One Martini backbone bead per residue (centre of mass of N, CA, C, O) as a GRO file, in nm:
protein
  113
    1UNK     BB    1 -17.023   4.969  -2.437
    2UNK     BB    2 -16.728   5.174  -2.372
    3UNK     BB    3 -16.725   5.487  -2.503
    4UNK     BB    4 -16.443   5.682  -2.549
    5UNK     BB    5 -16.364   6.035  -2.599
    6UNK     BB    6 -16.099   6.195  -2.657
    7UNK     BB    7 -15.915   6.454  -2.629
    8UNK     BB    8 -15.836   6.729  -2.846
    9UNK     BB    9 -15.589   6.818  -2.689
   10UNK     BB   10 -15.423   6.566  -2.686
   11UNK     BB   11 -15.373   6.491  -2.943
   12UNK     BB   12 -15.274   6.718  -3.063
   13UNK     BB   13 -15.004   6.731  -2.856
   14UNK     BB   14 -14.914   6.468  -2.959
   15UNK     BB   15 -14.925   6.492  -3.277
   16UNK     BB   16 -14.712   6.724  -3.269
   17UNK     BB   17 -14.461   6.581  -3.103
   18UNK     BB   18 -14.486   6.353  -3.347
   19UNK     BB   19 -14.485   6.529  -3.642
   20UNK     BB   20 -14.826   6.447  -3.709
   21UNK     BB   21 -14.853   6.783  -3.802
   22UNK     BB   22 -14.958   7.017  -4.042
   23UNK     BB   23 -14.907   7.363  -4.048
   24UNK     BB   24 -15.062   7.667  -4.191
   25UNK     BB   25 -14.953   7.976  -4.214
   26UNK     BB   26 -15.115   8.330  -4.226
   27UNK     BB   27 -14.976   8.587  -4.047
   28UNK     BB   28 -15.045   8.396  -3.751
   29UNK     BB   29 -15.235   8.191  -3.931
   30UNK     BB   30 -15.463   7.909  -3.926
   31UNK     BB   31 -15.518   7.750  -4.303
   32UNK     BB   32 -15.415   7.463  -4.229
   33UNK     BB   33 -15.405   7.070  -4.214
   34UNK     BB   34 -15.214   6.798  -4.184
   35UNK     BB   35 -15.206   6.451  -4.136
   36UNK     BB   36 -14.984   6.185  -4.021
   37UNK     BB   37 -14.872   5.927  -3.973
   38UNK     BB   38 -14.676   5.610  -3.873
   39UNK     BB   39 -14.515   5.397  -3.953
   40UNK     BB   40 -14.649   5.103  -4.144
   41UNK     BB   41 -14.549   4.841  -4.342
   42UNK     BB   42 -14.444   5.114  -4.541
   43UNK     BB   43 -14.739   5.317  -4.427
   44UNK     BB   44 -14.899   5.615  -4.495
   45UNK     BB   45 -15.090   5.837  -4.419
   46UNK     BB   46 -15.335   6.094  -4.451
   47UNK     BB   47 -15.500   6.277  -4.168
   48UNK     BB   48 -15.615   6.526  -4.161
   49UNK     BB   49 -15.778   6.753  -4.385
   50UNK     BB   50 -15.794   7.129  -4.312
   51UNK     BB   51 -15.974   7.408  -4.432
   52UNK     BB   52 -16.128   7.680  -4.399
   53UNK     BB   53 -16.333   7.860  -4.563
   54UNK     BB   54 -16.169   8.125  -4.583
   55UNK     BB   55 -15.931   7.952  -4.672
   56UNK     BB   56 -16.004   7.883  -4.958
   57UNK     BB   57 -15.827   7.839  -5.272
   58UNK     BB   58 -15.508   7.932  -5.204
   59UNK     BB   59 -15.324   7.625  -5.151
   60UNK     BB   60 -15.279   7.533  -4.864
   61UNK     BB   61 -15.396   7.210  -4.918
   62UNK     BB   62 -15.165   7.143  -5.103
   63UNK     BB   63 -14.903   7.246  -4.912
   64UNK     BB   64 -14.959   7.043  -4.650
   65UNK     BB   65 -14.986   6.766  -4.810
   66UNK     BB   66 -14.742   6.782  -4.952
   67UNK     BB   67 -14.558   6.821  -4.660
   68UNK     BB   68 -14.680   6.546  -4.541
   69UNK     BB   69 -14.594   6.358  -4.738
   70UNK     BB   70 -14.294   6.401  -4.740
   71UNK     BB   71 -14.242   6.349  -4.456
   72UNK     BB   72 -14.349   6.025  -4.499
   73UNK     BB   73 -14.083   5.965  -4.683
   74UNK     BB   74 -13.871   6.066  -4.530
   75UNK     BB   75 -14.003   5.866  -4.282
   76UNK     BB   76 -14.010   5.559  -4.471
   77UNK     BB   77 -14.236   5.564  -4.664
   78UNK     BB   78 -14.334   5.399  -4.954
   79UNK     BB   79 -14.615   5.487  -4.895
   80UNK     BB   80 -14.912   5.682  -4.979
   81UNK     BB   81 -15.216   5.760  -4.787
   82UNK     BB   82 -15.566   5.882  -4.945
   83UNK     BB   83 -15.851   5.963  -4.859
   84UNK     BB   84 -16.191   6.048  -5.010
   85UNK     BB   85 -16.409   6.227  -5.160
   86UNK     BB   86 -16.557   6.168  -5.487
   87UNK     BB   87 -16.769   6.415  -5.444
   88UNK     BB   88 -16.492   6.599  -5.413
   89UNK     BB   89 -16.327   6.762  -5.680
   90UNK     BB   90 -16.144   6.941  -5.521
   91UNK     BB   91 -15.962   6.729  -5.405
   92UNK     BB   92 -15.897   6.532  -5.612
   93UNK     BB   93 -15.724   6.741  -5.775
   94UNK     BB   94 -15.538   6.834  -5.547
   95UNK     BB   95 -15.404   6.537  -5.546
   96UNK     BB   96 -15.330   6.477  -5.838
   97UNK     BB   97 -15.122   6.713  -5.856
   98UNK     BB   98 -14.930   6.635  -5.592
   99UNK     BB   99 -14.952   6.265  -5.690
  100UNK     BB  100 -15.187   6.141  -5.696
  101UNK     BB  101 -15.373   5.799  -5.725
  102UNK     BB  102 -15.645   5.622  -5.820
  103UNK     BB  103 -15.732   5.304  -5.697
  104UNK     BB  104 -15.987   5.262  -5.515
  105UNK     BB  105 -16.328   5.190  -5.415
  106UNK     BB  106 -16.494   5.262  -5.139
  107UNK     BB  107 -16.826   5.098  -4.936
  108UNK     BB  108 -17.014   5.149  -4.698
  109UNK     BB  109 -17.234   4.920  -4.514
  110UNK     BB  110 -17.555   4.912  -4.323
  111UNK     BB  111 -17.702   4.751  -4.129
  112UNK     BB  112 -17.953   4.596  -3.940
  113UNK     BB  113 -18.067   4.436  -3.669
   0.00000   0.00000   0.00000
């Protein structure tokens, strides 16, 4: 099976001209981006969601992703979902924070041929 991997500079030029990523900039430095995907079934994802390290603790991430969010619901969603992990209480409590809420826990399992 041929696996190619997508050119990650193509990518991110795509969906910035589809308006599916947002940047959030302080002093004109990029401090967070949060992506939203495309309506589809009346459903939006939001994904990656993503603040450097030295940038994190300020609200960056919560104010991106309510922003990603609202444009998704802005542009047709009736839903947005977004995946996070379990593990990690801080995105956790700022997604419910911004209105998310857990709906059901998912476990992926990898079996060995």
């Amino acid at each position: 099976m041929d696996i190619s991997i997508p050119d990650v500079a193509t990518v991110v030029d795509d969906r910035t001209a589809a308006g599916q990523l947002h940047l959030w900039e302080d002093g004109g430095r990029p401090v967070a981006v949060a992506g939203v995907s495309a309506v589809v079934a009346g459903m939006s994802r939001i994904g990656p969601v993503y603040t450097p390290r030295d940038a994190r603790g300020r609200g960056y991430a919560s104010g991106v992703t309510a922003a990603a969010s609202a444009a998704a619901l802005a542009g047709g969603a009736g839903e947005v979902l977004l995946y996070t992990d379990l593990a990690n209480p801080t995105s956790n409590s700022i997604y419910q924070q911004i209105g998310y809420r857990p709906v059901e826990d998912c476990l992926v399992l990898a079996f060995d041929a």
